[in-house]
Amino acid sequence: MTIEGARALINSVFLGESRIVGSMGKLQRTGGSVEIGIDVCLWNTEDGSLELVFYSQSRPLGSVEEAYGEFVRLDHCIAAYRDSLIFLAPDLDKPEVLVFTADGECTDTVSFQLERQARSMEEIELEVTWRKLRDGNLGEWFPSELEPGITQLQVQDSAGLLWVCHGSLLTPEFEVFNINGEHAFSCSCTGLPARDFYRFCISDEGCLAYTMYPELYPRVYFLELLQR
């Protein structure tokens, strides 16, 4: 199947069995200025047709050297609960997750208190190395001295839980909410090898972590949730 649209697909997840929710980058000229942005869309999985664009954002683009920085500021996270709810964190510096119905209507906002802490120079340098390995030329962009806000969204369908990953890329933490947006618990990830950035896969089948560095993707770690 080929989805409709000629732009690059950035993030995508299944919404039930019949639809895909995902985002596409866009670069458009408005008058004498150029804007970079994203559209968050729904596609039909049977024929790949575009059903709906339900969220958009864009930023003015100045020089070519600023392009990567604007691209980073458009980073976002998407997750879906069965065939009924879509979760979108459109601004990763803010501790907020928008909740949409399967028809693209925003009905709620899940938020939590988050004080972004200063990062070590080691972590900042590691992020620069990781982004150069993944993306190449970074232009004038340099990482923030503060920890990221939201870095990932994951959903456990059977448990009805939304996992919001945030904080340091070296020592990630999670705020976990039920599907109604009520805070269930907080937890942190320990025991992973130091000096690596990790992504997580949290589902009904279990919890995994894997390194974000492109040349080290085969390293996968199994996680166990412990109550204390």
Short mmCIF file of C-alpha atoms in Angstrom, two decimals:
data_model
loop_
_atom_site.label_atom_id
_atom_site.label_comp_id
_atom_site.label_asym_id
_atom_site.label_seq_id
_atom_site.Cartn_x
_atom_site.Cartn_y
_atom_site.Cartn_z
CA MET A 1 0.00 0.00 0.00
CA THR A 2 1.20 3.53 -0.78
CA ILE A 3 -0.32 6.33 1.26
CA GLU A 4 -1.60 9.40 -0.53
CA GLY A 5 0.69 12.44 -0.45
CA ALA A 6 4.14 13.17 -1.80
CA ARG A 7 5.74 14.47 1.40
CA ALA A 8 7.89 12.56 3.87
CA LEU A 9 6.06 10.62 6.58
CA ILE A 10 7.64 11.50 9.96
CA ASN A 11 5.67 9.58 12.61
CA SER A 12 2.98 6.94 12.17
CA VAL A 13 0.96 4.47 14.26
CA PHE A 14 -2.05 2.26 13.57
CA LEU A 15 -5.44 3.48 14.78
CA GLY A 16 -7.21 0.15 15.05
CA GLU A 17 -6.93 -2.03 11.95
CA SER A 18 -8.45 0.25 9.33
CA ARG A 19 -6.58 3.53 9.72
CA ILE A 20 -3.13 5.03 10.21
CA VAL A 21 -2.45 8.28 12.04
CA GLY A 22 0.79 10.03 11.20
CA SER A 23 2.48 13.31 10.39
CA MET A 24 4.05 14.72 7.22
CA GLY A 25 6.57 17.50 6.93
CA LYS A 26 5.78 20.47 4.73
CA LEU A 27 7.76 23.31 3.19
CA GLN A 28 5.66 26.05 1.65
CA ARG A 29 6.07 29.58 0.32
CA THR A 30 3.59 32.21 1.53
CA GLY A 31 4.07 35.53 -0.22
CA GLY A 32 7.76 36.34 0.04
CA SER A 33 8.46 34.06 3.02
CA VAL A 34 9.06 30.34 3.40
CA GLU A 35 7.48 28.24 6.18
CA ILE A 36 8.38 24.81 7.52
CA GLY A 37 5.74 22.75 9.31
CA ILE A 38 3.84 19.52 9.85
CA ASP A 39 0.36 18.15 9.10
CA VAL A 40 -1.04 15.37 11.31
CA CYS A 41 -3.30 13.15 9.22
CA LEU A 42 -5.51 10.07 9.08
CA TRP A 43 -5.23 7.54 6.23
CA ASN A 44 -7.35 4.56 5.26
CA THR A 45 -5.26 1.37 5.32
CA GLU A 46 -7.25 -0.36 2.55
CA ASP A 47 -6.37 2.03 -0.27
CA GLY A 48 -3.97 4.52 1.34
CA SER A 49 -6.33 7.45 0.79
CA LEU A 50 -5.97 10.56 2.95
CA GLU A 51 -9.10 10.92 5.08
CA LEU A 52 -8.37 13.96 7.21
CA VAL A 53 -5.78 16.54 8.26
CA PHE A 54 -6.74 17.27 11.86
CA TYR A 55 -3.77 19.23 13.19
CA SER A 56 -1.24 21.58 11.56
CA GLN A 57 1.53 23.85 12.70
CA SER A 58 4.22 25.83 10.89
CA ARG A 59 7.08 28.23 11.55
CA PRO A 60 8.77 30.86 9.36
CA LEU A 61 12.07 29.73 7.93
CA GLY A 62 14.91 32.24 7.72
CA SER A 63 18.30 31.18 6.42
CA VAL A 64 19.31 27.69 5.38
CA GLU A 65 21.54 27.55 8.47
CA GLU A 66 18.42 27.92 10.65
CA ALA A 67 16.52 25.13 8.89
CA TYR A 68 17.62 22.26 11.14
CA GLY A 69 16.81 24.23 14.30
CA GLU A 70 13.29 24.92 13.04
CA PHE A 71 12.94 21.24 12.14
CA VAL A 72 13.92 20.27 15.72
CA ARG A 73 11.39 22.71 17.18
CA LEU A 74 8.69 20.92 15.21
CA ASP A 75 9.50 17.59 16.90
CA HIS A 76 6.35 15.93 18.26
CA CYS A 77 5.04 12.58 19.53
CA ILE A 78 1.99 10.55 18.47
CA ALA A 79 0.31 7.49 20.01
CA ALA A 80 -3.08 5.81 19.60
CA TYR A 81 -5.43 3.82 21.84
CA ARG A 82 -7.14 1.01 19.96
CA ASP A 83 -9.40 2.56 17.30
CA SER A 84 -10.83 5.35 19.44
CA LEU A 85 -8.26 7.88 20.72
CA ILE A 86 -5.22 9.73 19.36
CA PHE A 87 -2.61 11.33 21.62
CA LEU A 88 -0.42 14.15 20.30
CA ALA A 89 2.33 16.08 22.07
CA PRO A 90 2.83 18.96 19.59
CA ASP A 91 5.45 20.89 21.58
CA LEU A 92 7.98 18.69 23.34
CA ASP A 93 9.10 21.52 25.62
CA LYS A 94 5.64 21.64 27.22
CA PRO A 95 4.24 18.91 29.52
CA GLU A 96 0.97 18.68 27.59
CA VAL A 97 -0.66 15.96 25.50
CA LEU A 98 -3.67 16.71 23.30
CA VAL A 99 -6.37 14.03 23.14
CA PHE A 100 -8.31 13.57 19.88
CA THR A 101 -11.20 11.30 18.94
CA ALA A 102 -10.86 8.95 15.99
CA ASP A 103 -12.57 11.65 13.92
CA GLY A 104 -9.84 14.19 14.70
CA GLU A 105 -11.76 16.26 17.28
CA CYS A 106 -9.66 17.55 20.20
CA THR A 107 -11.60 16.76 23.38
CA ASP A 108 -9.08 16.97 26.23
CA THR A 109 -5.56 17.94 27.31
CA VAL A 110 -3.47 15.76 29.62
CA SER A 111 -0.94 17.88 31.52
CA PHE A 112 1.43 17.51 34.45
CA GLN A 113 3.88 19.59 36.44
CA LEU A 114 7.40 19.51 35.05
CA GLU A 115 10.39 21.59 36.04
CA ARG A 116 13.02 21.15 33.36
CA GLN A 117 16.44 20.69 34.95
CA ALA A 118 19.82 21.81 33.59
CA ARG A 119 21.64 19.13 31.61
CA SER A 120 25.25 18.11 31.93
CA MET A 121 27.66 19.12 29.18
CA GLU A 122 28.26 15.40 28.65
CA GLU A 123 24.62 14.86 27.69
CA ILE A 124 24.59 17.90 25.41
CA GLU A 125 27.72 16.71 23.59
CA LEU A 126 26.25 13.22 23.25
CA GLU A 127 23.11 14.66 21.67
CA VAL A 128 25.16 16.63 19.15
CA THR A 129 27.07 13.45 18.23
CA TRP A 130 23.85 11.44 17.91
CA ARG A 131 22.14 14.03 15.69
CA LYS A 132 25.19 14.35 13.43
CA LEU A 133 25.25 10.57 13.00
CA ARG A 134 21.53 10.51 12.21
CA ASP A 135 20.95 13.78 10.35
CA GLY A 136 24.31 15.11 9.12
CA ASN A 137 24.66 18.90 8.95
CA LEU A 138 23.05 20.65 11.95
CA GLY A 139 23.62 24.20 10.70
CA GLU A 140 23.65 26.75 13.52
CA TRP A 141 21.56 24.58 15.85
CA PHE A 142 22.83 23.62 19.32
CA PRO A 143 20.92 21.66 22.00
CA SER A 144 19.11 23.39 24.84
CA GLU A 145 20.85 23.50 28.20
CA LEU A 146 17.60 22.26 29.78
CA GLU A 147 16.31 18.70 29.80
CA PRO A 148 13.75 17.85 27.12
CA GLY A 149 10.11 17.97 28.05
CA ILE A 150 8.22 15.07 26.46
CA THR A 151 10.35 12.66 24.44
CA GLN A 152 7.96 9.74 23.75
CA LEU A 153 4.35 8.59 24.04
CA GLN A 154 3.41 4.91 24.38
CA VAL A 155 0.05 3.22 24.99
CA GLN A 156 -0.79 -0.11 26.64
CA ASP A 157 -4.18 -1.01 25.16
CA SER A 158 -5.26 -3.77 27.57
CA ALA A 159 -4.23 -1.79 30.66
CA GLY A 160 -5.62 1.45 29.26
CA LEU A 161 -2.44 3.37 30.12
CA LEU A 162 -0.70 6.28 28.41
CA TRP A 163 3.05 6.42 29.14
CA VAL A 164 4.64 9.87 28.79
CA CYS A 165 8.44 9.78 28.73
CA HIS A 166 10.28 12.97 29.72
CA GLY A 167 13.44 14.37 31.25
CA SER A 168 17.09 13.60 30.66
CA LEU A 169 17.90 11.43 27.65
CA LEU A 170 20.37 9.55 29.88
CA THR A 171 18.01 9.00 32.84
CA PRO A 172 14.46 9.05 31.42
CA GLU A 173 11.36 9.22 33.60
CA PHE A 174 7.69 8.42 32.96
CA GLU A 175 4.35 9.88 33.97
CA VAL A 176 1.63 7.30 33.44
CA PHE A 177 -2.05 8.19 32.95
CA ASN A 178 -5.22 6.19 32.46
CA ILE A 179 -7.24 6.70 29.30
CA ASN A 180 -9.45 9.24 31.10
CA GLY A 181 -6.41 11.45 31.65
CA GLU A 182 -6.03 10.74 35.37
CA HIS A 183 -2.50 10.33 36.71
CA ALA A 184 -1.84 6.69 37.66
CA PHE A 185 1.81 6.63 38.75
CA SER A 186 5.34 7.86 38.05
CA CYS A 187 8.42 5.75 37.44
CA SER A 188 12.01 5.96 36.26
CA CYS A 189 14.20 3.61 34.25
CA THR A 190 17.29 2.21 35.93
CA GLY A 191 19.86 -0.46 35.12
CA LEU A 192 20.54 0.46 31.49
CA PRO A 193 24.16 0.98 30.40
CA ALA A 194 25.33 4.57 30.93
CA ARG A 195 26.20 7.10 28.21
CA ASP A 196 23.50 5.96 25.78
CA PHE A 197 20.22 7.54 24.70
CA TYR A 198 17.25 5.17 24.63
CA ARG A 199 13.90 4.74 22.94
CA PHE A 200 11.17 2.62 24.48
CA CYS A 201 8.52 0.22 23.23
CA ILE A 202 5.81 -0.27 25.86
CA SER A 203 2.89 -2.46 24.85
CA ASP A 204 0.68 -5.32 26.02
CA GLU A 205 3.48 -7.74 25.09
CA GLY A 206 6.04 -6.13 27.40
CA CYS A 207 8.51 -3.27 27.77
CA LEU A 208 11.69 -2.86 25.72
CA ALA A 209 14.45 -0.27 25.46
CA TYR A 210 16.89 0.18 22.59
CA THR A 211 19.65 2.66 21.94
CA MET A 212 18.97 5.65 19.68
CA TYR A 213 22.42 5.57 18.05
CA PRO A 214 21.99 4.31 14.45
CA GLU A 215 24.99 1.98 14.47
CA LEU A 216 23.87 0.33 17.74
CA TYR A 217 20.19 -0.42 16.99
CA PRO A 218 20.57 -4.21 17.52
CA ARG A 219 21.02 -3.67 21.27
CA VAL A 220 17.61 -4.33 22.84
CA TYR A 221 16.95 -4.50 26.59
CA PHE A 222 13.98 -6.15 28.32
CA LEU A 223 12.46 -4.11 31.15
CA GLU A 224 10.47 -5.16 34.19
CA LEU A 225 8.10 -2.89 36.10
CA LEU A 226 8.79 -3.05 39.84
CA GLN A 227 6.66 -1.49 42.59
CA ARG A 228 8.41 0.06 45.58
#
